[in-house]
PDB file of C-alpha atoms in Angstrom:
ATOM      1  CA  MET F   1       0.000   0.000   0.000  1.00 51.00           C
ATOM      2  CA  ASP F   2       1.506   3.344  -1.027  1.00 58.00           C
ATOM      3  CA  ASN F   3       1.445   6.403   1.221  1.00 55.00           C
ATOM      4  CA  LYS F   4      -1.341   8.059  -0.743  1.00 54.00           C
ATOM      5  CA  THR F   5      -3.658   5.057  -0.417  1.00 52.00           C
ATOM      6  CA  TYR F   6      -2.807   4.740   3.300  1.00 50.00           C
ATOM      7  CA  PHE F   7      -3.703   8.351   4.083  1.00 51.00           C
ATOM      8  CA  LEU F   8      -6.925   8.116   2.073  1.00 50.00           C
ATOM      9  CA  LEU F   9      -7.919   5.084   4.162  1.00 47.00           C
ATOM     10  CA  ILE F  10      -7.180   6.888   7.446  1.00 50.00           C
ATOM     11  CA  ALA F  11      -9.163   9.922   6.287  1.00 50.00           C
ATOM     12  CA  SER F  12     -12.106   7.720   5.349  1.00 48.00           C
ATOM     13  CA  LEU F  13     -12.116   6.006   8.762  1.00 46.00           C
ATOM     14  CA  TRP F  14     -11.914   9.388  10.539  1.00 49.00           C
ATOM     15  CA  MET F  15     -14.881  10.755   8.619  1.00 47.00           C
ATOM     16  CA  ASN F  16     -16.967   7.664   9.408  1.00 49.00           C
ATOM     17  CA  LEU F  17     -16.226   8.010  13.129  1.00 53.00           C
ATOM     18  CA  SER F  18     -16.823  11.761  13.072  1.00 55.00           C
ATOM     19  CA  PHE F  19     -20.315  11.506  11.621  1.00 56.00           C
ATOM     20  CA  SER F  20     -21.545   8.242  13.153  1.00 70.00           C
ATOM     21  CA  GLN F  21     -22.763   6.992  16.494  1.00 81.00           C
ATOM     22  CA  VAL F  22     -20.156   5.611  18.891  1.00 79.00           C
ATOM     23  CA  GLY F  23     -20.524   2.388  20.840  1.00 78.00           C
ATOM     24  CA  ILE F  24     -18.503   0.978  23.737  1.00 82.00           C
ATOM     25  CA  GLY F  25     -19.250  -2.692  24.307  1.00 80.00           C
ATOM     26  CA  THR F  26     -21.521  -2.750  21.272  1.00 83.00           C
ATOM     27  CA  THR F  27     -21.000  -2.678  17.501  1.00 81.00           C
ATOM     28  CA  ASP F  28     -24.499  -1.328  16.847  1.00 82.00           C
ATOM     29  CA  PRO F  29     -24.986   1.881  18.909  1.00 83.00           C
ATOM     30  CA  LYS F  30     -28.441   3.478  18.766  1.00 82.00           C
ATOM     31  CA  THR F  31     -27.495   6.877  20.233  1.00 84.00           C
ATOM     32  CA  THR F  32     -24.659   9.379  19.887  1.00 80.00           C
ATOM     33  CA  LEU F  33     -22.790   7.419  22.570  1.00 80.00           C
ATOM     34  CA  GLN F  34     -23.953   4.034  23.841  1.00 85.00           C
ATOM     35  CA  VAL F  35     -22.107   2.127  26.551  1.00 84.00           C
ATOM     36  CA  ASN F  36     -23.030  -1.503  27.164  1.00 87.00           C
ATOM     37  CA  GLY F  37     -21.871  -3.252  30.309  1.00 85.00           C
ATOM     38  CA  THR F  38     -21.107  -6.922  30.927  1.00 85.00           C
ATOM     39  CA  PRO F  39     -23.666  -7.918  33.597  1.00 86.00           C
ATOM     40  CA  THR F  40     -22.828 -11.619  33.362  1.00 86.00           C
ATOM     41  CA  ASN F  41     -19.133 -11.041  34.063  1.00 86.00           C
ATOM     42  CA  THR F  42     -18.937 -10.645  37.852  1.00 83.00           C
ATOM     43  CA  ALA F  43     -15.199  -9.962  37.679  1.00 85.00           C
ATOM     44  CA  LEU F  44     -15.735  -6.625  35.920  1.00 84.00           C
ATOM     45  CA  ALA F  45     -17.229  -3.507  37.549  1.00 88.00           C
ATOM     46  CA  ASP F  46     -19.697  -1.843  35.169  1.00 87.00           C
ATOM     47  CA  GLY F  47     -20.484   1.846  35.274  1.00 86.00           C
ATOM     48  CA  ILE F  48     -19.598   5.279  33.991  1.00 87.00           C
ATOM     49  CA  LYS F  49     -17.457   7.321  36.370  1.00 88.00           C
ATOM     50  CA  ALA F  50     -17.511  11.107  36.394  1.00 90.00           C
ATOM     51  CA  PRO F  51     -14.380  13.066  37.368  1.00 94.00           C
ATOM     52  CA  VAL F  52     -13.914  12.960  41.167  1.00 94.00           C
ATOM     53  CA  LEU F  53     -12.929  16.218  42.884  1.00 93.00           C
ATOM     54  CA  SER F  54     -13.044  17.801  46.308  1.00 93.00           C
ATOM     55  CA  LEU F  55     -14.946  21.071  46.645  1.00 92.00           C
ATOM     56  CA  THR F  56     -11.615  22.871  47.043  1.00 93.00           C
ATOM     57  CA  GLN F  57     -10.293  21.341  43.821  1.00 94.00           C
ATOM     58  CA  LEU F  58     -13.472  22.263  41.944  1.00 95.00           C
ATOM     59  CA  GLU F  59     -13.220  25.868  43.108  1.00 92.00           C
ATOM     60  CA  ALA F  60      -9.611  26.033  41.919  1.00 94.00           C
ATOM     61  CA  LYS F  61     -10.941  25.262  38.428  1.00 92.00           C
ATOM     62  CA  GLY F  62     -13.772  27.787  38.670  1.00 88.00           C
ATOM     63  CA  ALA F  63     -12.521  30.092  35.927  1.00 90.00           C
ATOM     64  CA  SER F  64     -12.386  27.182  33.467  1.00 93.00           C
ATOM     65  CA  TYR F  65     -16.174  26.789  33.346  1.00 94.00           C
ATOM     66  CA  GLY F  66     -18.283  28.833  30.969  1.00 92.00           C
ATOM     67  CA  ASN F  67     -20.855  28.392  28.205  1.00 91.00           C
ATOM     68  CA  ASP F  68     -18.900  25.586  26.550  1.00 92.00           C
ATOM     69  CA  GLN F  69     -19.036  23.568  29.774  1.00 93.00           C
ATOM     70  CA  ASP F  70     -22.813  23.891  30.261  1.00 92.00           C
ATOM     71  CA  GLY F  71     -24.064  20.546  31.638  1.00 91.00           C
ATOM     72  CA  ALA F  72     -20.641  19.252  32.707  1.00 93.00           C
ATOM     73  CA  ILE F  73     -20.910  16.654  35.496  1.00 94.00           C
ATOM     74  CA  VAL F  74     -18.486  15.945  38.343  1.00 94.00           C
ATOM     75  CA  PHE F  75     -18.589  13.921  41.555  1.00 93.00           C
ATOM     76  CA  ILE F  76     -17.655  15.839  44.729  1.00 94.00           C
ATOM     77  CA  ASN F  77     -16.172  13.517  47.347  1.00 92.00           C
ATOM     78  CA  ASP F  78     -15.105  15.991  50.042  1.00 90.00           C
ATOM     79  CA  VAL F  79     -16.841  19.116  51.388  1.00 87.00           C
ATOM     80  CA  SER F  80     -14.842  19.435  54.613  1.00 86.00           C
ATOM     81  CA  ASN F  81     -13.815  22.935  53.468  1.00 84.00           C
ATOM     82  CA  SER F  82     -16.887  25.068  52.913  1.00 79.00           C
ATOM     83  CA  SER F  83     -17.627  26.943  49.705  1.00 80.00           C
ATOM     84  CA  THR F  84     -15.833  30.245  49.102  1.00 85.00           C
ATOM     85  CA  LEU F  85     -17.362  31.069  45.693  1.00 83.00           C
ATOM     86  CA  PRO F  86     -20.954  32.046  44.816  1.00 80.00           C
ATOM     87  CA  GLU F  87     -21.100  29.475  42.022  1.00 85.00           C
ATOM     88  CA  THR F  88     -20.379  26.571  44.429  1.00 87.00           C
ATOM     89  CA  ALA F  89     -22.635  27.713  47.291  1.00 79.00           C
ATOM     90  CA  GLY F  90     -24.985  24.796  46.577  1.00 79.00           C
ATOM     91  CA  VAL F  91     -22.230  22.187  46.926  1.00 86.00           C
ATOM     92  CA  THR F  92     -22.782  21.152  50.531  1.00 82.00           C
ATOM     93  CA  SER F  93     -22.417  17.360  50.521  1.00 84.00           C
ATOM     94  CA  ARG F  94     -20.910  14.459  48.595  1.00 89.00           C
ATOM     95  CA  GLY F  95     -22.619  13.705  45.318  1.00 88.00           C
ATOM     96  CA  HIS F  96     -22.925  14.388  41.588  1.00 91.00           C
ATOM     97  CA  TYR F  97     -23.193  18.024  40.499  1.00 91.00           C
ATOM     98  CA  TYR F  98     -23.663  19.650  37.096  1.00 92.00           C
ATOM     99  CA  TYR F  99     -22.634  23.076  35.844  1.00 91.00           C
ATOM    100  CA  ASP F 100     -25.454  25.405  34.776  1.00 83.00           C
ATOM    101  CA  ALA F 101     -23.816  28.037  32.570  1.00 83.00           C
ATOM    102  CA  THR F 102     -26.934  30.224  32.417  1.00 75.00           C
ATOM    103  CA  SER F 103     -26.908  30.863  36.153  1.00 75.00           C
ATOM    104  CA  ASN F 104     -23.162  30.196  36.605  1.00 84.00           C
ATOM    105  CA  LEU F 105     -23.957  27.724  39.391  1.00 83.00           C
ATOM    106  CA  TRP F 106     -23.043  24.158  40.293  1.00 89.00           C
ATOM    107  CA  LYS F 107     -26.265  22.283  41.100  1.00 85.00           C
ATOM    108  CA  VAL F 108     -26.864  18.916  42.688  1.00 85.00           C
ATOM    109  CA  MET F 109     -27.991  16.316  40.151  1.00 81.00           C
ATOM    110  CA  ASN F 110     -31.032  15.198  42.143  1.00 63.00           C
ATOM    111  CA  GLY F 111     -31.874  18.563  43.696  1.00 45.00           C
ATOM    112  CA  ASP F 112     -34.149  21.350  42.520  1.00 37.00           C
ATOM    113  CA  SER F 113     -33.206  23.665  39.665  1.00 37.00           C
ATOM    114  CA  SER F 114     -33.654  26.971  41.478  1.00 38.00           C
ATOM    115  CA  SER F 115     -31.060  29.670  41.100  1.00 35.00           C
ATOM    116  CA  SER F 116     -29.818  28.998  44.612  1.00 38.00           C
ATOM    117  CA  GLY F 117     -28.630  25.545  43.591  1.00 41.00           C
ATOM    118  CA  GLY F 118     -30.619  24.020  46.456  1.00 42.00           C
ATOM    119  CA  THR F 119     -30.034  20.496  47.756  1.00 42.00           C
ATOM    120  CA  SER F 120     -33.454  19.673  49.210  1.00 46.00           C
ATOM    121  CA  SER F 121     -33.392  16.187  47.685  1.00 61.00           C
ATOM    122  CA  THR F 122     -29.775  15.252  48.328  1.00 79.00           C
ATOM    123  CA  THR F 123     -29.425  11.545  48.999  1.00 85.00           C
ATOM    124  CA  TYR F 124     -26.844   9.869  51.222  1.00 90.00           C
ATOM    125  CA  THR F 125     -25.209   6.485  51.587  1.00 91.00           C
ATOM    126  CA  VAL F 126     -23.347   4.806  54.434  1.00 93.00           C
ATOM    127  CA  GLY F 127     -19.791   6.117  54.605  1.00 92.00           C
ATOM    128  CA  ASP F 128     -20.562   9.637  53.338  1.00 91.00           C
ATOM    129  CA  PHE F 129     -18.880  12.499  55.183  1.00 93.00           C
ATOM    130  CA  ALA F 130     -21.731  14.926  55.815  1.00 92.00           C
ATOM    131  CA  HIS F 131     -23.764  16.783  58.448  1.00 94.00           C
ATOM    132  CA  GLY F 132     -20.891  16.910  60.923  1.00 94.00           C
ATOM    133  CA  GLY F 133     -19.871  13.268  60.817  1.00 96.00           C
ATOM    134  CA  ILE F 134     -19.971   9.980  58.920  1.00 96.00           C
ATOM    135  CA  VAL F 135     -23.249   8.490  57.740  1.00 95.00           C
ATOM    136  CA  PHE F 136     -23.919   5.037  59.225  1.00 96.00           C
ATOM    137  CA  TRP F 137     -27.665   4.753  58.571  1.00 96.00           C
ATOM    138  CA  VAL F 138     -30.170   6.321  56.136  1.00 93.00           C
ATOM    139  CA  ASP F 139     -33.950   6.038  56.016  1.00 91.00           C
ATOM    140  CA  GLU F 140     -35.965   4.843  53.008  1.00 88.00           C
ATOM    141  CA  SER F 141     -35.912   8.290  51.398  1.00 86.00           C
ATOM    142  CA  GLU F 142     -32.097   8.359  51.650  1.00 87.00           C
ATOM    143  CA  ASN F 143     -32.467  12.064  52.547  1.00 89.00           C
ATOM    144  CA  HIS F 144     -32.231  11.581  56.319  1.00 93.00           C
ATOM    145  CA  GLY F 145     -30.331   9.367  58.683  1.00 96.00           C
ATOM    146  CA  LEU F 146     -27.673   9.208  61.378  1.00 97.00           C
ATOM    147  CA  VAL F 147     -24.013  10.210  61.490  1.00 97.00           C
ATOM    148  CA  VAL F 148     -21.310   9.279  63.971  1.00 98.00           C
ATOM    149  CA  ALA F 149     -18.556  11.693  65.000  1.00 98.00           C
ATOM    150  CA  LYS F 150     -15.247  11.264  63.162  1.00 97.00           C
ATOM    151  CA  GLU F 151     -13.319  10.776  66.399  1.00 97.00           C
ATOM    152  CA  ASP F 152     -13.850   9.545  69.972  1.00 98.00           C
ATOM    153  CA  GLN F 153     -14.955  12.198  72.440  1.00 97.00           C
ATOM    154  CA  SER F 154     -13.190  10.399  75.283  1.00 96.00           C
ATOM    155  CA  LEU F 155     -11.223   7.204  75.845  1.00 96.00           C
ATOM    156  CA  ALA F 156     -12.333   6.846  79.468  1.00 96.00           C
ATOM    157  CA  LEU F 157     -15.585   8.245  80.854  1.00 97.00           C
ATOM    158  CA  ARG F 158     -18.072   6.980  83.411  1.00 97.00           C
ATOM    159  CA  TRP F 159     -21.785   6.638  82.601  1.00 97.00           C
ATOM    160  CA  ASN F 160     -23.147   8.179  85.822  1.00 96.00           C
ATOM    161  CA  ALA F 161     -22.618  11.642  87.281  1.00 95.00           C
ATOM    162  CA  GLY F 162     -21.076  10.423  90.512  1.00 93.00           C
ATOM    163  CA  THR F 163     -24.069   8.603  92.016  1.00 95.00           C
ATOM    164  CA  ASN F 164     -25.865   5.490  90.766  1.00 95.00           C
ATOM    165  CA  GLY F 165     -29.610   5.539  90.366  1.00 95.00           C
ATOM    166  CA  PHE F 166     -32.336   4.452  87.940  1.00 95.00           C
ATOM    167  CA  THR F 167     -32.790   7.226  85.359  1.00 96.00           C
ATOM    168  CA  GLN F 168     -35.412   5.402  83.195  1.00 95.00           C
ATOM    169  CA  ALA F 169     -33.212   5.882  80.125  1.00 96.00           C
ATOM    170  CA  ASN F 170     -34.025   2.414  78.821  1.00 93.00           C
ATOM    171  CA  GLY F 171     -34.923   3.358  75.248  1.00 93.00           C
ATOM    172  CA  ASN F 172     -33.490   1.287  72.428  1.00 93.00           C
ATOM    173  CA  GLY F 173     -33.575   1.235  68.652  1.00 91.00           C
ATOM    174  CA  LEU F 174     -32.727   3.910  66.110  1.00 93.00           C
ATOM    175  CA  LEU F 175     -33.022   7.521  67.361  1.00 93.00           C
ATOM    176  CA  ALA F 176     -33.689   6.330  70.944  1.00 96.00           C
ATOM    177  CA  GLY F 177     -30.308   7.585  72.091  1.00 97.00           C
ATOM    178  CA  LYS F 178     -31.398  11.220  71.757  1.00 97.00           C
ATOM    179  CA  SER F 179     -34.218  10.930  74.302  1.00 96.00           C
ATOM    180  CA  ASN F 180     -32.074   8.687  76.514  1.00 97.00           C
ATOM    181  CA  THR F 181     -29.374  11.358  76.661  1.00 98.00           C
ATOM    182  CA  SER F 182     -31.834  14.062  77.713  1.00 97.00           C
ATOM    183  CA  ILE F 183     -33.322  11.773  80.380  1.00 97.00           C
ATOM    184  CA  ILE F 184     -29.892  10.834  81.767  1.00 98.00           C
ATOM    185  CA  ILE F 185     -28.772  14.449  82.128  1.00 97.00           C
ATOM    186  CA  ALA F 186     -32.046  15.572  83.726  1.00 96.00           C
ATOM    187  CA  SER F 187     -32.220  12.592  86.100  1.00 96.00           C
ATOM    188  CA  HIS F 188     -28.691  13.059  87.379  1.00 95.00           C
ATOM    189  CA  VAL F 189     -29.673  16.455  88.747  1.00 93.00           C
ATOM    190  CA  ALA F 190     -32.002  14.656  91.170  1.00 93.00           C
ATOM    191  CA  ILE F 191     -29.944  11.486  91.688  1.00 95.00           C
ATOM    192  CA  GLY F 192     -26.667  13.274  92.305  1.00 92.00           C
ATOM    193  CA  ASP F 193     -24.255  15.174  90.099  1.00 92.00           C
ATOM    194  CA  ASP F 194     -20.751  15.923  91.361  1.00 93.00           C
ATOM    195  CA  GLY F 195     -20.043  18.335  88.483  1.00 90.00           C
ATOM    196  CA  SER F 196     -17.522  16.151  86.658  1.00 91.00           C
ATOM    197  CA  THR F 197     -18.368  15.190  83.106  1.00 94.00           C
ATOM    198  CA  ASN F 198     -19.879  11.871  82.033  1.00 97.00           C
ATOM    199  CA  ALA F 199     -20.723  10.047  78.793  1.00 98.00           C
ATOM    200  CA  ALA F 200     -24.143  11.587  78.094  1.00 98.00           C
ATOM    201  CA  ARG F 201     -23.141  15.113  79.024  1.00 97.00           C
ATOM    202  CA  THR F 202     -19.968  14.984  76.914  1.00 98.00           C
ATOM    203  CA  CYS F 203     -21.995  14.031  73.829  1.00 98.00           C
ATOM    204  CA  ASN F 204     -24.674  16.622  74.553  1.00 97.00           C
ATOM    205  CA  GLU F 205     -22.079  19.405  74.809  1.00 97.00           C
ATOM    206  CA  LEU F 206     -20.171  18.452  71.646  1.00 97.00           C
ATOM    207  CA  GLU F 207     -19.945  21.031  68.837  1.00 96.00           C
ATOM    208  CA  VAL F 208     -18.575  20.181  65.398  1.00 95.00           C
ATOM    209  CA  VAL F 209     -17.942  22.650  62.563  1.00 91.00           C
ATOM    210  CA  GLN F 210     -18.083  21.164  59.073  1.00 87.00           C
ATOM    211  CA  GLY F 211     -18.664  22.847  55.753  1.00 80.00           C
ATOM    212  CA  GLY F 212     -19.251  26.195  57.478  1.00 83.00           C
ATOM    213  CA  ASN F 213     -22.039  24.754  59.664  1.00 88.00           C
ATOM    214  CA  ASN F 214     -21.958  24.289  63.436  1.00 93.00           C
ATOM    215  CA  TYR F 215     -23.554  21.022  64.568  1.00 95.00           C
ATOM    216  CA  GLY F 216     -24.404  20.893  68.264  1.00 95.00           C
ATOM    217  CA  ASP F 217     -27.254  18.396  68.662  1.00 96.00           C
ATOM    218  CA  TRP F 218     -25.180  15.287  69.451  1.00 98.00           C
ATOM    219  CA  TYR F 219     -26.147  12.480  71.796  1.00 98.00           C
ATOM    220  CA  LEU F 220     -24.947   9.199  73.333  1.00 98.00           C
ATOM    221  CA  PRO F 221     -26.149   6.381  71.028  1.00 98.00           C
ATOM    222  CA  SER F 222     -28.547   3.662  72.145  1.00 97.00           C
ATOM    223  CA  ILE F 223     -27.172   0.129  72.145  1.00 97.00           C
ATOM    224  CA  SER F 224     -28.922  -0.587  68.813  1.00 97.00           C
ATOM    225  CA  GLU F 225     -27.342   2.491  67.239  1.00 97.00           C
ATOM    226  CA  LEU F 226     -23.968   1.461  68.651  1.00 97.00           C
ATOM    227  CA  LYS F 227     -24.329  -2.064  67.243  1.00 97.00           C
ATOM    228  CA  LEU F 228     -25.052  -0.556  63.831  1.00 97.00           C
ATOM    229  CA  ILE F 229     -21.926   1.595  64.085  1.00 98.00           C
ATOM    230  CA  TYR F 230     -19.948  -1.550  64.857  1.00 97.00           C
ATOM    231  CA  ASP F 231     -21.484  -3.346  61.856  1.00 96.00           C
ATOM    232  CA  LYS F 232     -20.655  -0.421  59.529  1.00 96.00           C
ATOM    233  CA  ARG F 233     -17.155   0.231  60.857  1.00 96.00           C
ATOM    234  CA  SER F 234     -15.544  -0.826  57.547  1.00 95.00           C
ATOM    235  CA  PHE F 235     -17.318   2.143  55.902  1.00 94.00           C
ATOM    236  CA  ILE F 236     -16.867   4.535  58.832  1.00 96.00           C
ATOM    237  CA  ASN F 237     -13.158   4.085  59.544  1.00 96.00           C
ATOM    238  CA  PRO F 238     -11.726   5.033  56.103  1.00 94.00           C
ATOM    239  CA  THR F 239     -13.923   8.135  55.918  1.00 93.00           C
ATOM    240  CA  ALA F 240     -12.929   9.149  59.438  1.00 94.00           C
ATOM    241  CA  THR F 241      -9.197   8.875  58.813  1.00 94.00           C
ATOM    242  CA  ASN F 242      -9.460  10.527  55.376  1.00 91.00           C
ATOM    243  CA  ASN F 243     -11.107  13.556  56.988  1.00 91.00           C
ATOM    244  CA  GLY F 244      -8.791  14.155  59.926  1.00 93.00           C
ATOM    245  CA  GLY F 245     -10.513  11.827  62.387  1.00 96.00           C
ATOM    246  CA  THR F 246      -9.663   8.473  63.928  1.00 97.00           C
ATOM    247  CA  ALA F 247     -10.857   4.929  63.331  1.00 97.00           C
ATOM    248  CA  LEU F 248     -13.069   3.218  65.883  1.00 98.00           C
ATOM    249  CA  ASP F 249     -10.987   1.406  68.506  1.00 97.00           C
ATOM    250  CA  GLU F 250     -11.053  -2.348  67.860  1.00 96.00           C
ATOM    251  CA  SER F 251      -8.238  -3.292  70.212  1.00 95.00           C
ATOM    252  CA  ALA F 252      -8.682  -5.777  73.059  1.00 93.00           C
ATOM    253  CA  ASN F 253     -11.232  -4.572  75.635  1.00 89.00           C
ATOM    254  CA  ALA F 254     -12.231  -1.568  73.511  1.00 95.00           C
ATOM    255  CA  ASN F 255     -15.647  -0.817  75.031  1.00 97.00           C
ATOM    256  CA  TYR F 256     -18.018   1.978  73.983  1.00 98.00           C
ATOM    257  CA  TRP F 257     -20.798   3.249  76.252  1.00 98.00           C
ATOM    258  CA  SER F 258     -24.383   3.259  75.014  1.00 98.00           C
ATOM    259  CA  SER F 259     -27.171   5.375  76.519  1.00 98.00           C
ATOM    260  CA  THR F 260     -29.380   2.328  77.179  1.00 98.00           C
ATOM    261  CA  GLU F 261     -29.749   1.687  80.902  1.00 97.00           C
ATOM    262  CA  THR F 262     -30.476  -1.775  82.343  1.00 97.00           C
ATOM    263  CA  SER F 263     -30.672  -1.117  86.103  1.00 97.00           C
ATOM    264  CA  ASP F 264     -29.899   1.453  88.768  1.00 96.00           C
ATOM    265  CA  THR F 265     -26.230   0.438  88.655  1.00 97.00           C
ATOM    266  CA  ASN F 266     -25.687  -0.814  85.093  1.00 98.00           C
ATOM    267  CA  ALA F 267     -25.938   0.293  81.453  1.00 98.00           C
ATOM    268  CA  GLU F 268     -25.125  -1.452  78.179  1.00 98.00           C
ATOM    269  CA  TYR F 269     -21.858  -1.098  76.322  1.00 98.00           C
ATOM    270  CA  GLN F 270     -20.579  -2.426  72.994  1.00 97.00           C
ATOM    271  CA  ARG F 271     -17.330  -4.318  72.690  1.00 96.00           C
ATOM    272  CA  PHE F 272     -15.583  -3.331  69.470  1.00 97.00           C
ATOM    273  CA  ASP F 273     -12.977  -6.088  69.655  1.00 95.00           C
ATOM    274  CA  ASN F 274     -15.522  -8.886  69.208  1.00 94.00           C
ATOM    275  CA  GLY F 275     -18.946  -7.280  68.619  1.00 94.00           C
ATOM    276  CA  GLU F 276     -20.552  -8.370  71.892  1.00 94.00           C
ATOM    277  CA  ASP F 277     -22.771  -6.093  73.989  1.00 93.00           C
ATOM    278  CA  ASN F 278     -22.682  -6.352  77.769  1.00 95.00           C
ATOM    279  CA  ASP F 279     -23.857  -4.721  80.958  1.00 95.00           C
ATOM    280  CA  GLY F 280     -21.328  -2.586  82.769  1.00 97.00           C
ATOM    281  CA  ASN F 281     -21.322  -0.765  86.069  1.00 97.00           C
ATOM    282  CA  LYS F 282     -21.961   2.921  85.521  1.00 97.00           C
ATOM    283  CA  ASP F 283     -18.755   3.780  87.371  1.00 96.00           C
ATOM    284  CA  GLN F 284     -16.593   2.043  84.765  1.00 97.00           C
ATOM    285  CA  GLN F 285     -14.484   4.123  82.389  1.00 97.00           C
ATOM    286  CA  PHE F 286     -15.345   3.364  78.759  1.00 98.00           C
ATOM    287  CA  ILE F 287     -14.914   5.039  75.353  1.00 98.00           C
ATOM    288  CA  VAL F 288     -17.499   7.549  74.105  1.00 98.00           C
ATOM    289  CA  ARG F 289     -18.349   8.524  70.537  1.00 98.00           C
ATOM    290  CA  ALA F 290     -21.357  10.733  69.782  1.00 98.00           C
ATOM    291  CA  VAL F 291     -23.996  10.536  67.055  1.00 98.00           C
ATOM    292  CA  ARG F 292     -26.615  12.894  65.647  1.00 97.00           C
ATOM    293  CA  ALA F 293     -29.611  12.718  63.331  1.00 97.00           C
ATOM    294  CA  PHE F 294     -29.986  14.714  60.101  1.00 94.00           C
TER     295      PHE F 294
END
């Protein structure tokens, strides 16, 4: 084949590709771009992955987006530093965002299309870093759930306030820890409070600043919430350490207090070395990590 014939062939192939539909995983695409996966091959991960950036990295590229980038999609994986630009004010949590050139705003893919770039329908998954902590449970809507703090609030705190007594904080299940915490603090005023801190009070007084927001409504988790944290620790720990926190303690005799009371002298705690939950005397010094609802 001479050079002239070769270049004519290349030009012909280029023109066919330029004016035809493109297929990946298919030889017969039906749209401008069609991507077919391999669902029967369990060794391959199917999907289309958007560019992954932190909010800070996206803002550094802010001047690069204009009319030609209208509709561009990215995935934001870190919002620990709050927005500093008007166009990214709506980027408040992990998720997919698209650039709206008309309004010069980044908007959440599943949110509304108002000019404020609102995120009223933002969904969450376990392991997300959002709302002051790390998501370990979401409800059916995936808009609301529970987060656990990214670090322990104490490595050794007692459950009581200096005097044992039945507080009636025996709630269990999801969200029960919030009411338990309020009951514990109020009851200790009557039972006896020596002024030193304890597990429930430490959680109640916690304040966390994330993404420019101050979260102060933390509580000591119920035993069911604590068990769920233990079950989801493989999702929680990497997110915690990647965002300046610490992994849950899984060393021998690593015990975390719950807010669920079992008697006037005992409350439940979760062992993170083997997953067991036990009763412990309220005077014992155990680890504390707070949670909050969003």
